[in-house]
Amino acid sequence: MAQPTHASPTFGIIGAGMSGILAAIKLQEAGYGFTVFEKADRLGGTWRDNSYPGIACDVPSHIYSYSFALNPEWSHFASPGSEILEYFEGVARRYGVDDQIRFSDPVVRCTWTEEERWEVETAAGHIETFDFVIAATGILHHPKLPDIDGLDSFAGPMFHSARWDHDVALDGRRIGLIGTGSTGVQITGALAPRVGRLSVFQRTAQWVVPVEQVAYSEEEKQTFRTDADALDRLHEELTQAFNDGFGTSILDGESEMVDGIEARCREELAAIADEELRAKITPTYRAGCKRLVISHNWYDAVQAETVEIVTDSIERIEPEGVRTADGRLHELDVLVLATGFKVDSFMRPMTITGADGVDLDDVWAQRPSAYMAITLPGFPNFFMLNGPNSPVGNFSLIQTAELQFEYAMDLVERVVSGQLSRIRPTEDAARRFEDERVDAAKNTVWATGCNSWYLDDRGIPFAWPFPFERFRREMAEPRLGDYEGANA
Ligand code: NAP
């Protein structure tokens, strides 16, 4: 049996978003040393980067909370982004991890050394070594700009949805919006009542599930404040319904749940009097194939006098606006690009060199992947939270990160106790997992014939394709036989 090497291991955490803060709090509770590295000057990850009008989390707020820091104060069933950012800042402060974050100093390099530790270097030249690295760098953090002729020629203000320029006036002006994903739909709902004209350039119609915007009353909040059990129960019930119910059923494109979602959307579409508009926004693929869009105001917004849904393809951008294939110039004052993110970036750009000098960029030259979505064969003692192949589209990202963290800690404790000398999945286990994952992914709703950010370069969904129950089970009991040197 391996000898204990790390009685009190230390951790480098990369990223102070939802997953990084979670890791910091849990490591602090466990009494382990850590440093959190954050590239920006503020924590909050996606909720810091995205501040566009209408931003909210369409996952119910009482699920989108840490299980150990439930929040009786959520204003809405699906609360606005600024409130979510405040929540993460408040939790980090309350647990005392906010002052353990190195802000504005991005990690540029992680190297596994001969001493079997990780050397982490930042852009400012700061170097620290750790026993373990936890990459909590997020998925959707590098904006993807559209490859459209003349993009840079636009004369007015132009910005990506995740880099919103709040100095630019919008009220009464002519705004162009490219993209109708979850972001574009939220922006459309928020801008429709404010602007002079909103031209929404839609390439593919979306299944937009209508929901009511439910605000919690003061009485309900008071109940949550005074009855911790009620808050726990709500979190538990919503989590079960969301992950085991919705999240698992939607994987199967043939499921009755998907039929029900389509039927609900079709009711809403049928109520649109303008036939041309109705046809434009009616999708022609299976609901759930792209990430479902949830909205309380899309169907009203698209029928507003200020809004035009433009489905003619974009030919080029000109100084005055957007020219579509029908030859029309849509004159604009401001152009917003809600065109999504580069989804294979994860820890990039960062040089991560594992055992035997192997470079992560080489390992991921074709596409990112990871054993159980958490560990990598050539990169000992390195964990990813919400990394490649992690459940992205259907399960709660916070619960996913919590379960992944517990998995990582289970393995770390085995190093602390001497059962394992390091955490390194075998190449064979990683390959077996990936083969099984790919086979299952081909049979999910994401592969039923649409273009989406869930698909890798081969057109195979890169997310976790198994039911939530399996995710929970795998996270609760690491398959020790899949790790080098394990005696299991
Ligand atoms: P997205 O889902 O990738 O959508 C990008 C949009 O831009 C699509 O409508 C796409 O059209 C369009 N587009 C891209 N390139 C284009 C081009 N060259 N010409 C014309 N149109 C182009 O990005 P997103 O809306 O930012 O959402 C990304 C993810 O973030 C979501 O799926 C979700 O997971 C997350 N999110 C969550 C929430 C929430 O409330 N929880 C809110 C916002 C975002 P096609 O459809 O034709 O590709």
PDB file of N, CA, C and O in Angstrom, residues 318-370:
ATOM      1  N   GLU A 318     -22.593  46.298 -42.612  1.00  0.00           N
ATOM      2  CA  GLU A 318     -22.111  47.524 -43.250  1.00  0.00           C
ATOM      3  C   GLU A 318     -22.063  48.619 -42.178  1.00  0.00           C
ATOM      4  O   GLU A 318     -22.649  48.458 -41.104  1.00  0.00           O
ATOM      5  N   PRO A 319     -21.432  49.760 -42.480  1.00  0.00           N
ATOM      6  CA  PRO A 319     -21.345  50.806 -41.454  1.00  0.00           C
ATOM      7  C   PRO A 319     -22.720  51.213 -40.916  1.00  0.00           C
ATOM      8  O   PRO A 319     -22.886  51.484 -39.732  1.00  0.00           O
ATOM      9  N   GLU A 320     -23.740  51.192 -41.793  1.00  0.00           N
ATOM     10  CA  GLU A 320     -25.075  51.664 -41.372  1.00  0.00           C
ATOM     11  C   GLU A 320     -25.915  50.570 -40.726  1.00  0.00           C
ATOM     12  O   GLU A 320     -26.966  50.869 -40.152  1.00  0.00           O
ATOM     13  N   GLY A 321     -25.557  49.315 -40.895  1.00  0.00           N
ATOM     14  CA  GLY A 321     -26.402  48.272 -40.322  1.00  0.00           C
ATOM     15  C   GLY A 321     -26.133  46.904 -40.904  1.00  0.00           C
ATOM     16  O   GLY A 321     -25.003  46.591 -41.307  1.00  0.00           O
ATOM     17  N   VAL A 322     -27.168  46.089 -40.955  1.00  0.00           N
ATOM     18  CA  VAL A 322     -27.029  44.698 -41.404  1.00  0.00           C
ATOM     19  C   VAL A 322     -27.731  44.544 -42.753  1.00  0.00           C
ATOM     20  O   VAL A 322     -28.896  44.913 -42.911  1.00  0.00           O
ATOM     21  N   ARG A 323     -27.000  43.995 -43.732  1.00  0.00           N
ATOM     22  CA  ARG A 323     -27.572  43.745 -45.060  1.00  0.00           C
ATOM     23  C   ARG A 323     -27.956  42.266 -45.120  1.00  0.00           C
ATOM     24  O   ARG A 323     -27.130  41.388 -44.882  1.00  0.00           O
ATOM     25  N   THR A 324     -29.228  41.989 -45.420  1.00  0.00           N
ATOM     26  CA  THR A 324     -29.659  40.589 -45.502  1.00  0.00           C
ATOM     27  C   THR A 324     -29.689  40.130 -46.959  1.00  0.00           C
ATOM     28  O   THR A 324     -29.602  40.944 -47.886  1.00  0.00           O
ATOM     29  N   ALA A 325     -29.833  38.812 -47.132  1.00  0.00           N
ATOM     30  CA  ALA A 325     -29.707  38.203 -48.460  1.00  0.00           C
ATOM     31  C   ALA A 325     -30.745  38.721 -49.452  1.00  0.00           C
ATOM     32  O   ALA A 325     -30.533  38.649 -50.664  1.00  0.00           O
ATOM     33  N   ASP A 326     -31.869  39.247 -48.946  1.00  0.00           N
ATOM     34  CA  ASP A 326     -32.888  39.797 -49.851  1.00  0.00           C
ATOM     35  C   ASP A 326     -32.495  41.196 -50.344  1.00  0.00           C
ATOM     36  O   ASP A 326     -33.266  41.859 -51.034  1.00  0.00           O
ATOM     37  N   GLY A 327     -31.292  41.658 -49.958  1.00  0.00           N
ATOM     38  CA  GLY A 327     -30.788  42.947 -50.430  1.00  0.00           C
ATOM     39  C   GLY A 327     -31.161  44.113 -49.519  1.00  0.00           C
ATOM     40  O   GLY A 327     -30.694  45.245 -49.713  1.00  0.00           O
ATOM     41  N   ARG A 328     -31.960  43.832 -48.487  1.00  0.00           N
ATOM     42  CA  ARG A 328     -32.418  44.920 -47.613  1.00  0.00           C
ATOM     43  C   ARG A 328     -31.334  45.327 -46.611  1.00  0.00           C
ATOM     44  O   ARG A 328     -30.635  44.470 -46.062  1.00  0.00           O
ATOM     45  N   LEU A 329     -31.218  46.645 -46.396  1.00  0.00           N
ATOM     46  CA  LEU A 329     -30.306  47.137 -45.357  1.00  0.00           C
ATOM     47  C   LEU A 329     -31.141  47.482 -44.121  1.00  0.00           C
ATOM     48  O   LEU A 329     -32.038  48.319 -44.174  1.00  0.00           O
ATOM     49  N   HIS A 330     -30.854  46.825 -43.018  1.00  0.00           N
ATOM     50  CA  HIS A 330     -31.541  47.105 -41.747  1.00  0.00           C
ATOM     51  C   HIS A 330     -30.683  48.137 -41.027  1.00  0.00           C
ATOM     52  O   HIS A 330     -29.640  47.802 -40.465  1.00  0.00           O
ATOM     53  N   GLU A 331     -31.117  49.391 -41.097  1.00  0.00           N
ATOM     54  CA  GLU A 331     -30.295  50.460 -40.518  1.00  0.00           C
ATOM     55  C   GLU A 331     -30.363  50.415 -38.992  1.00  0.00           C
ATOM     56  O   GLU A 331     -31.441  50.277 -38.413  1.00  0.00           O
ATOM     57  N   LEU A 332     -29.203  50.549 -38.380  1.00  0.00           N
ATOM     58  CA  LEU A 332     -29.119  50.361 -36.921  1.00  0.00           C
ATOM     59  C   LEU A 332     -28.234  51.419 -36.263  1.00  0.00           C
ATOM     60  O   LEU A 332     -27.285  51.896 -36.867  1.00  0.00           O
ATOM     61  N   ASP A 333     -28.561  51.721 -34.988  1.00  0.00           N
ATOM     62  CA  ASP A 333     -27.686  52.578 -34.184  1.00  0.00           C
ATOM     63  C   ASP A 333     -26.716  51.735 -33.355  1.00  0.00           C
ATOM     64  O   ASP A 333     -25.595  52.156 -33.079  1.00  0.00           O
ATOM     65  N   VAL A 334     -27.195  50.577 -32.911  1.00  0.00           N
ATOM     66  CA  VAL A 334     -26.402  49.720 -32.019  1.00  0.00           C
ATOM     67  C   VAL A 334     -26.562  48.275 -32.493  1.00  0.00           C
ATOM     68  O   VAL A 334     -27.664  47.874 -32.894  1.00  0.00           O
ATOM     69  N   LEU A 335     -25.465  47.506 -32.415  1.00  0.00           N
ATOM     70  CA  LEU A 335     -25.549  46.092 -32.815  1.00  0.00           C
ATOM     71  C   LEU A 335     -25.074  45.205 -31.658  1.00  0.00           C
ATOM     72  O   LEU A 335     -23.963  45.354 -31.161  1.00  0.00           O
ATOM     73  N   VAL A 336     -25.948  44.288 -31.253  1.00  0.00           N
ATOM     74  CA  VAL A 336     -25.639  43.379 -30.147  1.00  0.00           C
ATOM     75  C   VAL A 336     -25.450  41.966 -30.702  1.00  0.00           C
ATOM     76  O   VAL A 336     -26.277  41.486 -31.482  1.00  0.00           O
ATOM     77  N   LEU A 337     -24.365  41.330 -30.289  1.00  0.00           N
ATOM     78  CA  LEU A 337     -24.064  39.968 -30.747  1.00  0.00           C
ATOM     79  C   LEU A 337     -24.342  38.979 -29.621  1.00  0.00           C
ATOM     80  O   LEU A 337     -23.533  38.853 -28.686  1.00  0.00           O
ATOM     81  N   ALA A 338     -25.495  38.334 -29.688  1.00  0.00           N
ATOM     82  CA  ALA A 338     -25.818  37.301 -28.676  1.00  0.00           C
ATOM     83  C   ALA A 338     -25.551  35.962 -29.333  1.00  0.00           C
ATOM     84  O   ALA A 338     -26.446  35.107 -29.454  1.00  0.00           O
ATOM     85  N   THR A 339     -24.316  35.789 -29.772  1.00  0.00           N
ATOM     86  CA  THR A 339     -23.978  34.667 -30.646  1.00  0.00           C
ATOM     87  C   THR A 339     -23.268  33.527 -29.921  1.00  0.00           C
ATOM     88  O   THR A 339     -22.645  32.673 -30.560  1.00  0.00           O
ATOM     89  N   GLY A 340     -23.365  33.503 -28.611  1.00  0.00           N
ATOM     90  CA  GLY A 340     -22.878  32.351 -27.865  1.00  0.00           C
ATOM     91  C   GLY A 340     -21.402  32.396 -27.540  1.00  0.00           C
ATOM     92  O   GLY A 340     -20.749  33.452 -27.584  1.00  0.00           O
ATOM     93  N   PHE A 341     -20.878  31.208 -27.223  1.00  0.00           N
ATOM     94  CA  PHE A 341     -19.536  31.110 -26.645  1.00  0.00           C
ATOM     95  C   PHE A 341     -18.728  30.003 -27.321  1.00  0.00           C
ATOM     96  O   PHE A 341     -19.292  29.074 -27.891  1.00  0.00           O
ATOM     97  N   LYS A 342     -17.386  30.136 -27.208  1.00  0.00           N
ATOM     98  CA  LYS A 342     -16.520  29.040 -27.675  1.00  0.00           C
ATOM     99  C   LYS A 342     -16.573  27.980 -26.578  1.00  0.00           C
ATOM    100  O   LYS A 342     -16.046  28.212 -25.479  1.00  0.00           O
ATOM    101  N   VAL A 343     -17.193  26.866 -26.882  1.00  0.00           N
ATOM    102  CA  VAL A 343     -17.513  25.939 -25.791  1.00  0.00           C
ATOM    103  C   VAL A 343     -16.416  24.915 -25.496  1.00  0.00           C
ATOM    104  O   VAL A 343     -16.567  24.120 -24.586  1.00  0.00           O
ATOM    105  N   ASP A 344     -15.315  24.951 -26.258  1.00  0.00           N
ATOM    106  CA  ASP A 344     -14.276  23.968 -25.936  1.00  0.00           C
ATOM    107  C   ASP A 344     -13.085  24.627 -25.237  1.00  0.00           C
ATOM    108  O   ASP A 344     -12.001  24.084 -25.171  1.00  0.00           O
ATOM    109  N   SER A 345     -13.311  25.815 -24.685  1.00  0.00           N
ATOM    110  CA  SER A 345     -12.175  26.551 -24.111  1.00  0.00           C
ATOM    111  C   SER A 345     -11.768  26.046 -22.728  1.00  0.00           C
ATOM    112  O   SER A 345     -10.595  25.880 -22.439  1.00  0.00           O
ATOM    113  N   PHE A 346     -12.745  25.810 -21.864  1.00  0.00           N
ATOM    114  CA  PHE A 346     -12.467  25.359 -20.502  1.00  0.00           C
ATOM    115  C   PHE A 346     -11.285  26.124 -19.896  1.00  0.00           C
ATOM    116  O   PHE A 346     -11.380  27.321 -19.701  1.00  0.00           O
ATOM    117  N   MET A 347     -10.140  25.448 -19.663  1.00  0.00           N
ATOM    118  CA  MET A 347      -9.022  26.138 -18.995  1.00  0.00           C
ATOM    119  C   MET A 347      -8.212  26.985 -19.958  1.00  0.00           C
ATOM    120  O   MET A 347      -7.232  27.613 -19.563  1.00  0.00           O
ATOM    121  N   ARG A 348      -8.532  26.964 -21.232  1.00  0.00           N
ATOM    122  CA  ARG A 348      -7.734  27.714 -22.205  1.00  0.00           C
ATOM    123  C   ARG A 348      -8.007  29.203 -22.115  1.00  0.00           C
ATOM    124  O   ARG A 348      -9.120  29.582 -21.771  1.00  0.00           O
ATOM    125  N   PRO A 349      -7.082  30.094 -22.422  1.00  0.00           N
ATOM    126  CA  PRO A 349      -5.692  29.811 -22.753  1.00  0.00           C
ATOM    127  C   PRO A 349      -4.862  29.696 -21.481  1.00  0.00           C
ATOM    128  O   PRO A 349      -4.858  30.592 -20.657  1.00  0.00           O
ATOM    129  N   MET A 350      -4.180  28.579 -21.339  1.00  0.00           N
ATOM    130  CA  MET A 350      -3.389  28.293 -20.145  1.00  0.00           C
ATOM    131  C   MET A 350      -2.534  27.104 -20.552  1.00  0.00           C
ATOM    132  O   MET A 350      -3.037  26.214 -21.241  1.00  0.00           O
ATOM    133  N   THR A 351      -1.286  27.078 -20.178  1.00  0.00           N
ATOM    134  CA  THR A 351      -0.473  25.910 -20.521  1.00  0.00           C
ATOM    135  C   THR A 351      -0.536  24.943 -19.349  1.00  0.00           C
ATOM    136  O   THR A 351      -0.100  25.288 -18.244  1.00  0.00           O
ATOM    137  N   ILE A 352      -1.087  23.766 -19.591  1.00  0.00           N
ATOM    138  CA  ILE A 352      -1.199  22.786 -18.518  1.00  0.00           C
ATOM    139  C   ILE A 352      -0.392  21.557 -18.913  1.00  0.00           C
ATOM    140  O   ILE A 352      -0.698  20.874 -19.891  1.00  0.00           O
ATOM    141  N   THR A 353       0.678  21.338 -18.190  1.00  0.00           N
ATOM    142  CA  THR A 353       1.603  20.257 -18.530  1.00  0.00           C
ATOM    143  C   THR A 353       1.570  19.208 -17.432  1.00  0.00           C
ATOM    144  O   THR A 353       1.845  19.507 -16.267  1.00  0.00           O
ATOM    145  N   GLY A 354       1.208  18.007 -17.821  1.00  0.00           N
ATOM    146  CA  GLY A 354       1.041  16.931 -16.847  1.00  0.00           C
ATOM    147  C   GLY A 354       2.266  16.053 -16.736  1.00  0.00           C
ATOM    148  O   GLY A 354       3.393  16.476 -17.030  1.00  0.00           O
ATOM    149  N   ALA A 355       2.039  14.809 -16.321  1.00  0.00           N
ATOM    150  CA  ALA A 355       3.142  13.863 -16.143  1.00  0.00           C
ATOM    151  C   ALA A 355       3.826  13.628 -17.489  1.00  0.00           C
ATOM    152  O   ALA A 355       3.181  13.711 -18.541  1.00  0.00           O
ATOM    153  N   ASP A 356       5.109  13.330 -17.472  1.00  0.00           N
ATOM    154  CA  ASP A 356       5.902  13.062 -18.685  1.00  0.00           C
ATOM    155  C   ASP A 356       5.869  14.227 -19.673  1.00  0.00           C
ATOM    156  O   ASP A 356       5.996  14.040 -20.889  1.00  0.00           O
ATOM    157  N   GLY A 357       5.646  15.426 -19.185  1.00  0.00           N
ATOM    158  CA  GLY A 357       5.694  16.611 -20.048  1.00  0.00           C
ATOM    159  C   GLY A 357       4.535  16.721 -21.034  1.00  0.00           C
ATOM    160  O   GLY A 357       4.596  17.499 -21.986  1.00  0.00           O
ATOM    161  N   VAL A 358       3.486  15.939 -20.813  1.00  0.00           N
ATOM    162  CA  VAL A 358       2.383  15.964 -21.779  1.00  0.00           C
ATOM    163  C   VAL A 358       1.570  17.258 -21.624  1.00  0.00           C
ATOM    164  O   VAL A 358       1.305  17.705 -20.507  1.00  0.00           O
ATOM    165  N   ASP A 359       1.245  17.821 -22.782  1.00  0.00           N
ATOM    166  CA  ASP A 359       0.569  19.119 -22.796  1.00  0.00           C
ATOM    167  C   ASP A 359      -0.935  18.921 -23.016  1.00  0.00           C
ATOM    168  O   ASP A 359      -1.345  18.206 -23.930  1.00  0.00           O
ATOM    169  N   LEU A 360      -1.754  19.589 -22.213  1.00  0.00           N
ATOM    170  CA  LEU A 360      -3.207  19.398 -22.334  1.00  0.00           C
ATOM    171  C   LEU A 360      -3.715  19.825 -23.711  1.00  0.00           C
ATOM    172  O   LEU A 360      -4.621  19.202 -24.265  1.00  0.00           O
ATOM    173  N   ASP A 361      -3.135  20.866 -24.279  1.00  0.00           N
ATOM    174  CA  ASP A 361      -3.572  21.288 -25.617  1.00  0.00           C
ATOM    175  C   ASP A 361      -3.361  20.178 -26.650  1.00  0.00           C
ATOM    176  O   ASP A 361      -4.136  20.062 -27.596  1.00  0.00           O
ATOM    177  N   ASP A 362      -2.309  19.375 -26.457  1.00  0.00           N
ATOM    178  CA  ASP A 362      -2.092  18.251 -27.385  1.00  0.00           C
ATOM    179  C   ASP A 362      -3.119  17.147 -27.124  1.00  0.00           C
ATOM    180  O   ASP A 362      -3.690  16.581 -28.050  1.00  0.00           O
ATOM    181  N   VAL A 363      -3.325  16.867 -25.836  1.00  0.00           N
ATOM    182  CA  VAL A 363      -4.304  15.814 -25.496  1.00  0.00           C
ATOM    183  C   VAL A 363      -5.688  16.199 -26.015  1.00  0.00           C
ATOM    184  O   VAL A 363      -6.455  15.357 -26.481  1.00  0.00           O
ATOM    185  N   TRP A 364      -5.991  17.484 -25.941  1.00  0.00           N
ATOM    186  CA  TRP A 364      -7.315  17.964 -26.363  1.00  0.00           C
ATOM    187  C   TRP A 364      -7.285  18.563 -27.779  1.00  0.00           C
ATOM    188  O   TRP A 364      -8.146  19.358 -28.133  1.00  0.00           O
ATOM    189  N   ALA A 365      -6.269  18.177 -28.570  1.00  0.00           N
ATOM    190  CA  ALA A 365      -6.144  18.789 -29.899  1.00  0.00           C
ATOM    191  C   ALA A 365      -7.421  18.586 -30.716  1.00  0.00           C
ATOM    192  O   ALA A 365      -7.870  19.491 -31.423  1.00  0.00           O
ATOM    193  N   GLN A 366      -8.006  17.397 -30.613  1.00  0.00           N
ATOM    194  CA  GLN A 366      -9.240  17.160 -31.378  1.00  0.00           C
ATOM    195  C   GLN A 366     -10.442  17.756 -30.671  1.00  0.00           C
ATOM    196  O   GLN A 366     -11.258  18.461 -31.262  1.00  0.00           O
ATOM    197  N   ARG A 367     -10.571  17.428 -29.399  1.00  0.00           N
ATOM    198  CA  ARG A 367     -11.690  17.952 -28.609  1.00  0.00           C
ATOM    199  C   ARG A 367     -11.426  17.641 -27.132  1.00  0.00           C
ATOM    200  O   ARG A 367     -10.731  16.648 -26.842  1.00  0.00           O
ATOM    201  N   PRO A 368     -11.978  18.433 -26.218  1.00  0.00           N
ATOM    202  CA  PRO A 368     -11.777  18.131 -24.798  1.00  0.00           C
ATOM    203  C   PRO A 368     -12.579  16.904 -24.390  1.00  0.00           C
ATOM    204  O   PRO A 368     -13.667  16.672 -24.909  1.00  0.00           O
ATOM    205  N   SER A 369     -12.013  16.119 -23.501  1.00  0.00           N
ATOM    206  CA  SER A 369     -12.806  15.068 -22.863  1.00  0.00           C
ATOM    207  C   SER A 369     -12.168  14.794 -21.513  1.00  0.00           C
ATOM    208  O   SER A 369     -11.062  15.281 -21.237  1.00  0.00           O
ATOM    209  N   ALA A 370     -12.871  14.071 -20.657  1.00  0.00           N
ATOM    210  CA  ALA A 370     -12.328  13.803 -19.327  1.00  0.00           C
ATOM    211  C   ALA A 370     -12.968  12.543 -18.784  1.00  0.00           C
ATOM    212  O   ALA A 370     -14.115  12.231 -19.111  1.00  0.00           O
TER     213      ALA A 370
END
